[in-house]
Amino acid sequence: TATVSGASGAGSVVKVFNTNYVTIDGSNSVGGATRDLTLENTSATTPNVVWFGSSGTTPITNGSLKNCVVRNGVNTSSAIVISDGTIAGNAGYFSSMEVRNNKIEKAYIGVYANGGTTPQNGSGLTYAGNELNASGTNAIRHVGLYVQGVSGAVVANNDIGNFEVATGENDFGIWLATGATSSTVNANRVHDILYTGTFGYGPKGVAASTGVAAANITISNNMIFNMAGDGDSYSSYGCTYSPVGI
């Protein structure tokens, strides 16, 4: 087993910039699924761990991160980012990107992909078989898996839960946000997202707020349980869908 660790504030430990057909595979066995490689950013200043970034309007394609343990330095920024390559999180251009069979820990958002909204500049995104269920100091804080501005996303067989409980915000296990279309959310486990404060917040297991009237979203066969807010202004929901917003 190996660890690649460093303190990269306002940056990432691994960055794939304007480069296609890059696979980061943390398994020691050929074609295997063991997680033998740990990638960790120990910085407390807006860190990311892995960043796939496009250059200008040139899309990146066929990037893959799989079979790794991915741990961020703090729970105030995203662990894995697929976006523009100059400013992490800004709208980027990408297709056929994959995040598969990773254990993702300590992040504001576990995986954040942003392809913009007018038009969508992301397509063919897959989140499959990932675990975002660490508890305690390594827990996810706000969103497990986030998709924005992507056509044809597949979110399947992920285990998401045990979020940080005290911060006052509406948490999401899986969030298909503005501009997510023609996408499926299937056979995920979303559980133990519990807000313990008293300021009117409640979690959502799976949420789709696409801003598109005919978004063609399929949500099926998911197991969602043990969700709770404080019952004040916002209730907790297993699944919500709104074409105009949350």
PDB file of C-alpha atoms in Angstrom:
ATOM      1  CA  THR A   1       0.000   0.000   0.000  1.00  0.00           C
ATOM      2  CA  ALA A   2       1.178   3.529  -0.689  1.00  0.00           C
ATOM      3  CA  THR A   3       0.223   7.064   0.304  1.00  0.00           C
ATOM      4  CA  VAL A   4       0.694  10.241  -1.709  1.00  0.00           C
ATOM      5  CA  SER A   5       0.284  13.051   0.775  1.00  0.00           C
ATOM      6  CA  GLY A   6       1.022  16.755   0.759  1.00  0.00           C
ATOM      7  CA  ALA A   7      -0.199  20.132   1.969  1.00  0.00           C
ATOM      8  CA  SER A   8      -1.453  21.942  -1.118  1.00  0.00           C
ATOM      9  CA  GLY A   9      -3.469  24.973  -0.070  1.00  0.00           C
ATOM     10  CA  ALA A  10      -5.858  26.347  -2.704  1.00  0.00           C
ATOM     11  CA  GLY A  11      -4.839  23.448  -4.918  1.00  0.00           C
ATOM     12  CA  SER A  12      -4.733  19.689  -5.195  1.00  0.00           C
ATOM     13  CA  VAL A  13      -2.299  16.849  -4.591  1.00  0.00           C
ATOM     14  CA  VAL A  14      -3.054  15.373  -8.032  1.00  0.00           C
ATOM     15  CA  LYS A  15      -4.131  17.575 -10.938  1.00  0.00           C
ATOM     16  CA  VAL A  16      -4.981  16.346 -14.428  1.00  0.00           C
ATOM     17  CA  PHE A  17      -5.057  19.470 -16.582  1.00  0.00           C
ATOM     18  CA  ASN A  18      -6.126  19.612 -20.232  1.00  0.00           C
ATOM     19  CA  THR A  19      -5.126  15.956 -20.689  1.00  0.00           C
ATOM     20  CA  ASN A  20      -7.226  13.061 -21.990  1.00  0.00           C
ATOM     21  CA  TYR A  21      -7.314   9.322 -21.275  1.00  0.00           C
ATOM     22  CA  VAL A  22      -5.724   9.504 -17.823  1.00  0.00           C
ATOM     23  CA  THR A  23      -6.575   6.745 -15.341  1.00  0.00           C
ATOM     24  CA  ILE A  24      -5.537   6.861 -11.696  1.00  0.00           C
ATOM     25  CA  ASP A  25      -5.996   3.294 -10.400  1.00  0.00           C
ATOM     26  CA  GLY A  26      -5.127   2.535  -6.787  1.00  0.00           C
ATOM     27  CA  SER A  27      -5.466  -1.252  -6.948  1.00  0.00           C
ATOM     28  CA  ASN A  28      -2.358  -3.425  -6.802  1.00  0.00           C
ATOM     29  CA  SER A  29      -4.006  -6.193  -8.792  1.00  0.00           C
ATOM     30  CA  VAL A  30      -4.594  -5.929 -12.527  1.00  0.00           C
ATOM     31  CA  GLY A  31      -8.303  -5.412 -13.069  1.00  0.00           C
ATOM     32  CA  GLY A  32      -8.829  -5.584  -9.302  1.00  0.00           C
ATOM     33  CA  ALA A  33     -10.865  -3.513  -6.894  1.00  0.00           C
ATOM     34  CA  THR A  34      -8.658  -3.252  -3.799  1.00  0.00           C
ATOM     35  CA  ARG A  35      -7.994   0.277  -2.539  1.00  0.00           C
ATOM     36  CA  ASP A  36      -4.237   0.173  -2.040  1.00  0.00           C
ATOM     37  CA  LEU A  37      -3.411   3.828  -2.758  1.00  0.00           C
ATOM     38  CA  THR A  38      -4.269   6.719  -0.430  1.00  0.00           C
ATOM     39  CA  LEU A  39      -4.306  10.280  -1.792  1.00  0.00           C
ATOM     40  CA  GLU A  40      -4.406  12.928   0.924  1.00  0.00           C
ATOM     41  CA  ASN A  41      -4.220  16.712   1.063  1.00  0.00           C
ATOM     42  CA  THR A  42      -3.281  17.753   4.597  1.00  0.00           C
ATOM     43  CA  SER A  43      -3.734  21.490   4.029  1.00  0.00           C
ATOM     44  CA  ALA A  44      -6.391  23.386   5.960  1.00  0.00           C
ATOM     45  CA  THR A  45      -6.593  26.185   3.364  1.00  0.00           C
ATOM     46  CA  THR A  46      -9.246  25.422   0.699  1.00  0.00           C
ATOM     47  CA  PRO A  47      -7.629  22.115  -0.330  1.00  0.00           C
ATOM     48  CA  ASN A  48      -8.717  19.599  -2.963  1.00  0.00           C
ATOM     49  CA  VAL A  49      -7.221  16.152  -3.387  1.00  0.00           C
ATOM     50  CA  VAL A  50      -7.801  15.263  -7.059  1.00  0.00           C
ATOM     51  CA  TRP A  51      -8.685  17.850  -9.715  1.00  0.00           C
ATOM     52  CA  PHE A  52      -9.591  17.081 -13.328  1.00  0.00           C
ATOM     53  CA  GLY A  53      -9.582  20.418 -15.161  1.00  0.00           C
ATOM     54  CA  SER A  54     -10.207  21.610 -18.690  1.00  0.00           C
ATOM     55  CA  SER A  55      -8.436  24.480 -20.432  1.00  0.00           C
ATOM     56  CA  GLY A  56     -10.683  27.232 -21.734  1.00  0.00           C
ATOM     57  CA  THR A  57     -13.344  25.687 -23.961  1.00  0.00           C
ATOM     58  CA  THR A  58     -11.260  22.607 -24.808  1.00  0.00           C
ATOM     59  CA  PRO A  59     -12.940  19.618 -23.148  1.00  0.00           C
ATOM     60  CA  ILE A  60     -11.125  16.853 -21.311  1.00  0.00           C
ATOM     61  CA  THR A  61     -12.319  13.305 -21.903  1.00  0.00           C
ATOM     62  CA  ASN A  62     -11.997   9.769 -20.578  1.00  0.00           C
ATOM     63  CA  GLY A  63     -10.493  10.577 -17.195  1.00  0.00           C
ATOM     64  CA  SER A  64     -10.869   8.038 -14.400  1.00  0.00           C
ATOM     65  CA  LEU A  65     -10.165   7.889 -10.673  1.00  0.00           C
ATOM     66  CA  LYS A  66     -10.744   4.464  -9.141  1.00  0.00           C
ATOM     67  CA  ASN A  67      -9.779   2.139  -6.306  1.00  0.00           C
ATOM     68  CA  CYS A  68      -8.302   4.844  -4.062  1.00  0.00           C
ATOM     69  CA  VAL A  69      -8.765   6.245  -0.571  1.00  0.00           C
ATOM     70  CA  VAL A  70      -9.198  10.017  -1.012  1.00  0.00           C
ATOM     71  CA  ARG A  71      -8.947  12.170   2.111  1.00  0.00           C
ATOM     72  CA  ASN A  72      -9.125  15.957   2.276  1.00  0.00           C
ATOM     73  CA  GLY A  73      -7.500  18.162   4.899  1.00  0.00           C
ATOM     74  CA  VAL A  74     -10.670  19.898   6.103  1.00  0.00           C
ATOM     75  CA  ASN A  75     -14.417  19.610   5.549  1.00  0.00           C
ATOM     76  CA  THR A  76     -14.749  23.091   4.062  1.00  0.00           C
ATOM     77  CA  SER A  77     -13.815  22.262   0.449  1.00  0.00           C
ATOM     78  CA  SER A  78     -14.390  19.469  -2.056  1.00  0.00           C
ATOM     79  CA  ALA A  79     -12.197  16.363  -2.179  1.00  0.00           C
ATOM     80  CA  ILE A  80     -12.555  15.531  -5.904  1.00  0.00           C
ATOM     81  CA  VAL A  81     -13.290  18.244  -8.477  1.00  0.00           C
ATOM     82  CA  ILE A  82     -14.172  17.956 -12.183  1.00  0.00           C
ATOM     83  CA  SER A  83     -14.372  21.471 -13.577  1.00  0.00           C
ATOM     84  CA  ASP A  84     -12.442  24.261 -15.195  1.00  0.00           C
ATOM     85  CA  GLY A  85      -8.714  23.768 -14.759  1.00  0.00           C
ATOM     86  CA  THR A  86      -7.790  27.320 -13.797  1.00  0.00           C
ATOM     87  CA  ILE A  87     -10.233  27.923 -10.950  1.00  0.00           C
ATOM     88  CA  ALA A  88     -11.400  24.781  -9.176  1.00  0.00           C
ATOM     89  CA  GLY A  89     -15.190  24.505  -9.190  1.00  0.00           C
ATOM     90  CA  ASN A  90     -15.838  26.919 -12.051  1.00  0.00           C
ATOM     91  CA  ALA A  91     -17.733  25.528 -15.044  1.00  0.00           C
ATOM     92  CA  GLY A  92     -15.545  23.275 -17.176  1.00  0.00           C
ATOM     93  CA  TYR A  93     -15.790  21.183 -20.347  1.00  0.00           C
ATOM     94  CA  PHE A  94     -15.613  17.405 -20.035  1.00  0.00           C
ATOM     95  CA  SER A  95     -16.991  14.083 -21.263  1.00  0.00           C
ATOM     96  CA  SER A  96     -16.788  10.405 -20.269  1.00  0.00           C
ATOM     97  CA  MET A  97     -15.351  11.028 -16.800  1.00  0.00           C
ATOM     98  CA  GLU A  98     -15.474   8.349 -14.093  1.00  0.00           C
ATOM     99  CA  VAL A  99     -15.115   8.219 -10.294  1.00  0.00           C
ATOM    100  CA  ARG A 100     -15.408   4.558  -9.284  1.00  0.00           C
ATOM    101  CA  ASN A 101     -14.859   2.437  -6.167  1.00  0.00           C
ATOM    102  CA  ASN A 102     -13.120   5.067  -4.053  1.00  0.00           C
ATOM    103  CA  LYS A 103     -13.427   5.737  -0.338  1.00  0.00           C
ATOM    104  CA  ILE A 104     -13.833   9.498   0.016  1.00  0.00           C
ATOM    105  CA  GLU A 105     -13.376  11.198   3.379  1.00  0.00           C
ATOM    106  CA  LYS A 106     -13.423  14.602   5.084  1.00  0.00           C
ATOM    107  CA  ALA A 107     -14.877  17.052   2.572  1.00  0.00           C
ATOM    108  CA  TYR A 108     -17.529  19.733   2.214  1.00  0.00           C
ATOM    109  CA  ILE A 109     -18.575  17.983  -1.009  1.00  0.00           C
ATOM    110  CA  GLY A 110     -17.168  14.538  -1.729  1.00  0.00           C
ATOM    111  CA  VAL A 111     -17.189  14.785  -5.538  1.00  0.00           C
ATOM    112  CA  TYR A 112     -18.065  18.057  -7.288  1.00  0.00           C
ATOM    113  CA  ALA A 113     -18.572  18.197 -11.064  1.00  0.00           C
ATOM    114  CA  ASN A 114     -19.589  21.418 -12.801  1.00  0.00           C
ATOM    115  CA  GLY A 115     -20.166  21.652 -16.540  1.00  0.00           C
ATOM    116  CA  GLY A 116     -22.019  24.970 -16.431  1.00  0.00           C
ATOM    117  CA  THR A 117     -25.672  25.373 -17.310  1.00  0.00           C
ATOM    118  CA  THR A 118     -26.177  27.375 -20.515  1.00  0.00           C
ATOM    119  CA  PRO A 119     -25.463  25.126 -22.246  1.00  0.00           C
ATOM    120  CA  GLN A 120     -24.320  22.037 -20.343  1.00  0.00           C
ATOM    121  CA  ASN A 121     -20.680  21.395 -21.132  1.00  0.00           C
ATOM    122  CA  GLY A 122     -20.430  18.085 -19.318  1.00  0.00           C
ATOM    123  CA  SER A 123     -21.553  14.688 -20.580  1.00  0.00           C
ATOM    124  CA  GLY A 124     -21.196  11.024 -19.749  1.00  0.00           C
ATOM    125  CA  LEU A 125     -20.221  11.345 -16.067  1.00  0.00           C
ATOM    126  CA  THR A 126     -20.166   8.208 -13.857  1.00  0.00           C
ATOM    127  CA  TYR A 127     -20.083   7.973 -10.061  1.00  0.00           C
ATOM    128  CA  ALA A 128     -20.204   4.269  -9.174  1.00  0.00           C
ATOM    129  CA  GLY A 129     -19.395   2.063  -6.196  1.00  0.00           C
ATOM    130  CA  ASN A 130     -17.890   4.784  -4.023  1.00  0.00           C
ATOM    131  CA  GLU A 131     -18.021   4.900  -0.223  1.00  0.00           C
ATOM    132  CA  LEU A 132     -18.632   8.241   1.452  1.00  0.00           C
ATOM    133  CA  ASN A 133     -19.602   6.913   4.849  1.00  0.00           C
ATOM    134  CA  ALA A 134     -16.732   7.723   7.224  1.00  0.00           C
ATOM    135  CA  SER A 135     -17.871   9.077  10.588  1.00  0.00           C
ATOM    136  CA  GLY A 136     -16.319  11.411  13.133  1.00  0.00           C
ATOM    137  CA  THR A 137     -13.531  13.737  12.025  1.00  0.00           C
ATOM    138  CA  ASN A 138     -13.387  12.156   8.549  1.00  0.00           C
ATOM    139  CA  ALA A 139     -17.103  12.563   7.831  1.00  0.00           C
ATOM    140  CA  ILE A 140     -18.514  14.333   4.777  1.00  0.00           C
ATOM    141  CA  ARG A 141     -20.087  17.632   5.799  1.00  0.00           C
ATOM    142  CA  HIS A 142     -22.585  18.911   3.209  1.00  0.00           C
ATOM    143  CA  VAL A 143     -22.993  16.912  -0.057  1.00  0.00           C
ATOM    144  CA  GLY A 144     -21.823  13.445  -0.979  1.00  0.00           C
ATOM    145  CA  LEU A 145     -22.019  13.470  -4.792  1.00  0.00           C
ATOM    146  CA  TYR A 146     -22.811  16.646  -6.772  1.00  0.00           C
ATOM    147  CA  VAL A 147     -23.632  16.971 -10.485  1.00  0.00           C
ATOM    148  CA  GLN A 148     -24.213  20.284 -12.295  1.00  0.00           C
ATOM    149  CA  GLY A 149     -24.410  20.999 -16.010  1.00  0.00           C
ATOM    150  CA  VAL A 150     -24.043  17.399 -17.122  1.00  0.00           C
ATOM    151  CA  SER A 151     -26.063  15.402 -19.629  1.00  0.00           C
ATOM    152  CA  GLY A 152     -26.025  11.652 -19.178  1.00  0.00           C
ATOM    153  CA  ALA A 153     -24.771  11.249 -15.602  1.00  0.00           C
ATOM    154  CA  VAL A 154     -24.967   7.833 -13.927  1.00  0.00           C
ATOM    155  CA  VAL A 155     -24.886   7.688 -10.112  1.00  0.00           C
ATOM    156  CA  ALA A 156     -25.064   4.052  -9.023  1.00  0.00           C
ATOM    157  CA  ASN A 157     -24.203   1.684  -6.175  1.00  0.00           C
ATOM    158  CA  ASN A 158     -22.638   4.303  -3.902  1.00  0.00           C
ATOM    159  CA  ASP A 159     -22.806   4.179  -0.080  1.00  0.00           C
ATOM    160  CA  ILE A 160     -23.262   7.663   1.406  1.00  0.00           C
ATOM    161  CA  GLY A 161     -23.844   8.500   5.049  1.00  0.00           C
ATOM    162  CA  ASN A 162     -22.698   9.356   8.578  1.00  0.00           C
ATOM    163  CA  PHE A 163     -22.401  13.072   7.766  1.00  0.00           C
ATOM    164  CA  GLU A 164     -21.145  15.717  10.176  1.00  0.00           C
ATOM    165  CA  VAL A 165     -24.220  16.656  12.198  1.00  0.00           C
ATOM    166  CA  ALA A 166     -23.757  20.048  13.853  1.00  0.00           C
ATOM    167  CA  THR A 167     -23.336  22.623  11.055  1.00  0.00           C
ATOM    168  CA  GLY A 168     -26.505  24.523  10.167  1.00  0.00           C
ATOM    169  CA  GLU A 169     -27.156  23.673   6.496  1.00  0.00           C
ATOM    170  CA  ASN A 170     -29.430  21.464   4.400  1.00  0.00           C
ATOM    171  CA  ASP A 171     -27.318  18.421   3.568  1.00  0.00           C
ATOM    172  CA  PHE A 172     -27.645  16.256   0.435  1.00  0.00           C
ATOM    173  CA  GLY A 173     -26.577  12.680  -0.116  1.00  0.00           C
ATOM    174  CA  ILE A 174     -26.816  12.981  -3.914  1.00  0.00           C
ATOM    175  CA  TRP A 175     -27.638  16.253  -5.650  1.00  0.00           C
ATOM    176  CA  LEU A 176     -28.421  16.621  -9.354  1.00  0.00           C
ATOM    177  CA  ALA A 177     -28.328  20.400  -9.592  1.00  0.00           C
ATOM    178  CA  THR A 178     -28.982  22.971 -12.321  1.00  0.00           C
ATOM    179  CA  GLY A 179     -28.508  21.691 -15.859  1.00  0.00           C
ATOM    180  CA  ALA A 180     -28.332  17.980 -14.991  1.00  0.00           C
ATOM    181  CA  THR A 181     -30.340  16.113 -17.654  1.00  0.00           C
ATOM    182  CA  SER A 182     -30.876  12.602 -19.033  1.00  0.00           C
ATOM    183  CA  SER A 183     -29.369  11.109 -15.891  1.00  0.00           C
ATOM    184  CA  THR A 184     -30.007   8.132 -13.593  1.00  0.00           C
ATOM    185  CA  VAL A 185     -29.638   7.635  -9.841  1.00  0.00           C
ATOM    186  CA  ASN A 186     -29.900   3.930  -9.139  1.00  0.00           C
ATOM    187  CA  ALA A 187     -29.211   1.422  -6.344  1.00  0.00           C
ATOM    188  CA  ASN A 188     -27.471   3.803  -3.930  1.00  0.00           C
ATOM    189  CA  ARG A 189     -27.542   3.617  -0.115  1.00  0.00           C
ATOM    190  CA  VAL A 190     -28.017   7.006   1.541  1.00  0.00           C
ATOM    191  CA  HIS A 191     -28.283   6.928   5.308  1.00  0.00           C
ATOM    192  CA  ASP A 192     -27.541   8.488   8.682  1.00  0.00           C
ATOM    193  CA  ILE A 193     -27.620  12.138   7.677  1.00  0.00           C
ATOM    194  CA  LEU A 194     -28.797  13.732  10.895  1.00  0.00           C
ATOM    195  CA  TYR A 195     -28.851  17.426  11.754  1.00  0.00           C
ATOM    196  CA  THR A 196     -28.679  17.974  15.518  1.00  0.00           C
ATOM    197  CA  GLY A 197     -28.920  21.771  15.725  1.00  0.00           C
ATOM    198  CA  THR A 198     -31.966  23.978  16.259  1.00  0.00           C
ATOM    199  CA  PHE A 199     -31.887  26.408  13.359  1.00  0.00           C
ATOM    200  CA  GLY A 200     -34.376  24.909  10.908  1.00  0.00           C
ATOM    201  CA  TYR A 201     -32.488  22.520   8.640  1.00  0.00           C
ATOM    202  CA  GLY A 202     -33.248  19.107   7.198  1.00  0.00           C
ATOM    203  CA  PRO A 203     -31.296  16.733   4.929  1.00  0.00           C
ATOM    204  CA  LYS A 204     -32.303  15.285   1.573  1.00  0.00           C
ATOM    205  CA  GLY A 205     -31.230  11.815   0.512  1.00  0.00           C
ATOM    206  CA  VAL A 206     -31.506  12.329  -3.269  1.00  0.00           C
ATOM    207  CA  ALA A 207     -32.399  15.708  -4.734  1.00  0.00           C
ATOM    208  CA  ALA A 208     -32.898  16.838  -8.325  1.00  0.00           C
ATOM    209  CA  SER A 209     -33.254  20.577  -8.954  1.00  0.00           C
ATOM    210  CA  THR A 210     -32.356  20.745 -12.610  1.00  0.00           C
ATOM    211  CA  GLY A 211     -33.983  23.989 -13.691  1.00  0.00           C
ATOM    212  CA  VAL A 212     -35.147  22.079 -16.796  1.00  0.00           C
ATOM    213  CA  ALA A 213     -38.818  21.213 -17.228  1.00  0.00           C
ATOM    214  CA  ALA A 214     -38.197  17.973 -19.173  1.00  0.00           C
ATOM    215  CA  ALA A 215     -34.912  16.884 -17.614  1.00  0.00           C
ATOM    216  CA  ASN A 216     -35.387  13.133 -18.122  1.00  0.00           C
ATOM    217  CA  ILE A 217     -34.179  12.111 -14.658  1.00  0.00           C
ATOM    218  CA  THR A 218     -34.671   8.532 -13.403  1.00  0.00           C
ATOM    219  CA  ILE A 219     -34.360   7.840  -9.663  1.00  0.00           C
ATOM    220  CA  SER A 220     -34.914   4.182  -8.780  1.00  0.00           C
ATOM    221  CA  ASN A 221     -34.062   1.323  -6.428  1.00  0.00           C
ATOM    222  CA  ASN A 222     -32.265   3.474  -3.864  1.00  0.00           C
ATOM    223  CA  MET A 223     -32.249   2.652  -0.145  1.00  0.00           C
ATOM    224  CA  ILE A 224     -32.638   5.849   1.887  1.00  0.00           C
ATOM    225  CA  PHE A 225     -32.980   5.705   5.672  1.00  0.00           C
ATOM    226  CA  ASN A 226     -32.306   7.426   8.990  1.00  0.00           C
ATOM    227  CA  MET A 227     -32.612  11.016   7.800  1.00  0.00           C
ATOM    228  CA  ALA A 228     -33.553  13.711  10.295  1.00  0.00           C
ATOM    229  CA  GLY A 229     -33.598  17.479  10.688  1.00  0.00           C
ATOM    230  CA  ASP A 230     -34.761  19.565  13.625  1.00  0.00           C
ATOM    231  CA  GLY A 231     -38.313  19.717  12.286  1.00  0.00           C
ATOM    232  CA  ASP A 232     -38.460  23.510  12.381  1.00  0.00           C
ATOM    233  CA  SER A 233     -38.428  25.291   9.007  1.00  0.00           C
ATOM    234  CA  TYR A 234     -37.280  22.449   6.744  1.00  0.00           C
ATOM    235  CA  SER A 235     -38.288  18.814   6.866  1.00  0.00           C
ATOM    236  CA  SER A 236     -36.016  15.946   5.931  1.00  0.00           C
ATOM    237  CA  TYR A 237     -36.785  14.098   2.676  1.00  0.00           C
ATOM    238  CA  GLY A 238     -35.747  10.788   1.219  1.00  0.00           C
ATOM    239  CA  CYS A 239     -36.111  12.091  -2.330  1.00  0.00           C
ATOM    240  CA  THR A 240     -37.125  15.421  -3.858  1.00  0.00           C
ATOM    241  CA  TYR A 241     -37.538  16.521  -7.447  1.00  0.00           C
ATOM    242  CA  SER A 242     -38.144  20.045  -8.664  1.00  0.00           C
ATOM    243  CA  PRO A 243     -37.466  21.324 -12.175  1.00  0.00           C
ATOM    244  CA  VAL A 244     -37.154  24.888 -10.922  1.00  0.00           C
ATOM    245  CA  GLY A 245     -35.032  24.528  -7.766  1.00  0.00           C
ATOM    246  CA  ILE A 246     -34.907  23.306  -4.183  1.00  0.00           C
TER     247      ILE A 246
END
